Amino acid sequence: MPRPNPEDIQRIALLGTGTIGSGWAVHYLAQGKSLTIYDPAPDAEERLGAFVEAAWPKMERLGLSPSADRNAFRFAASAAGAVHDAEFVQESAPENLAAKIDLYRQIDDALPPQTVVASSTSGLFISDMQEGRAGANRYVVGHPFNPPHIMPLVEVVGGRQTDAEVIDWTLAFYRAHGKQAIQIRKEVAGHLANRLQVALLREAVHAVAEGIASVQDVDAAVVHALGLRWALIGPHLTIHLAGGPGGMRHHLEHLGPSIEEWWDNLGTPHLNSQVNEKLIEGMEAATAGRPVEDLANERDNLLVELIQTLKKARGES
Ligand SMILES: NC(=O)c1ccc[n+]([C@@H]2O[C@H](COP(=O)([O-])OP(=O)(O)OC[C@H]3O[C@@H](n4cnc5c(N)ncnc54)[C@H](O)[C@@H]3O)[C@@H](O)[C@H]2O)c1
């Protein structure tokens, strides 16, 4: 199936503009795309308008495409109406397999045959969603991170019936539009980055549950050491550098047995009411009554600063 050049895509359809779909909308508008949107919530259009207005100054700081227009979106009355002219579809409807399958059924007849459909799903398999669809081979996962207009990573995962060519096209599409896209080569629960996240969260919860450290101090250990480094290099390169001139080979030979011993010693906590209360109380103490919106806004502003600083330091801007 001949597809348009990924970098030439202009018309994008969004299905769902909640937390994630709104972020996608801001991202694509900042990239100069025009959007057709379907979201059945009665206040969806009003909510999105307010979200775009609030987010736009951050996009101005991150860098807008010359053709960026914050008003270049319109809502359609149906999912079919939103996709019929689209060159790419990003679906961010609620995380419910039956509902997503039903939504895909609604767009079957209207979808242009060459149009790729990417689902933002965090936990569902595209294999289960593409089954029985017209052109099942062009359905793929394009999983972003919250907030999608700021976080660069997108995980691309194909299903049983997805063409390899569609995976390559989708990776190229996201990369041509300012994203760091990676391919996840097997369908696994939670894709990749969230699995890494919950692996760490397991030990973070264990540390609080067992009284090893407070919620605030566990977070400080990540913010002031691990996370600071992880914004620059990943866990594998970290190990390589920790090995000195002998690199990863030396580190694995020297400290591999200790790492395995620590793995065997990691906790397997349960989120029962007692542990949950410890976590909630610890978080209340750590945030000292600051509202979530306030904390999220501060995080987003700092993320923009960090991304700009890193781009500049790497000579990318
Ligand atoms: N929240 C996150 O941190 C996060 C991160 C990455 C991916 N995701 C994924 O993104 C998707 C959306 O999650 P969210 O957090 O934005 O949910 P949300 O509840 O905030 O938003 C869902 C939106 O979909 C709309 N909707 C309901 N039925 C619909 C339909 N039939 N067609 C189109 N839109 C419909 C709702 O009105 C709502 O605006 C999920 O698949 C989720 O797994 C979420």
mmCIF file of C-alpha atoms in Angstrom, residues 11 32 48 51 55 62 65 98 106 119 130 146 177 188 193 218 234 309:
data_model
loop_
_atom_site.group_PDB
_atom_site.id
_atom_site.type_symbol
_atom_site.label_atom_id
_atom_site.label_comp_id
_atom_site.label_asym_id
_atom_site.label_seq_id
_atom_site.Cartn_x
_atom_site.Cartn_y
_atom_site.Cartn_z
ATOM 1 C CA ARG A 11 -4.394 16.402 8.165
ATOM 2 C CA GLY A 32 1.602 23.057 12.094
ATOM 3 C CA LEU A 48 -9.759 21.505 24.547
ATOM 4 C CA PHE A 51 -6.218 23.436 27.375
ATOM 5 C CA ALA A 55 -0.351 25.084 27.024
ATOM 6 C CA LEU A 62 9.803 24.683 23.056
ATOM 7 C CA SER A 65 6.631 25.135 13.450
ATOM 8 C CA ALA A 98 -14.650 -3.320 23.901
ATOM 9 C CA GLN A 106 -17.337 2.945 13.441
ATOM 10 C CA SER A 119 -3.660 3.933 19.514
ATOM 11 C CA GLN A 130 -7.131 -4.820 14.945
ATOM 12 C CA ASN A 146 2.050 12.392 29.950
ATOM 13 C CA HIS A 177 7.316 15.520 14.027
ATOM 14 C CA VAL A 188 3.992 -7.162 26.502
ATOM 15 C CA ALA A 193 8.846 2.384 29.787
ATOM 16 C CA VAL A 218 12.660 7.828 48.476
ATOM 17 C CA GLY A 234 19.950 5.114 30.398
ATOM 18 C CA THR A 309 18.858 23.047 28.079
#
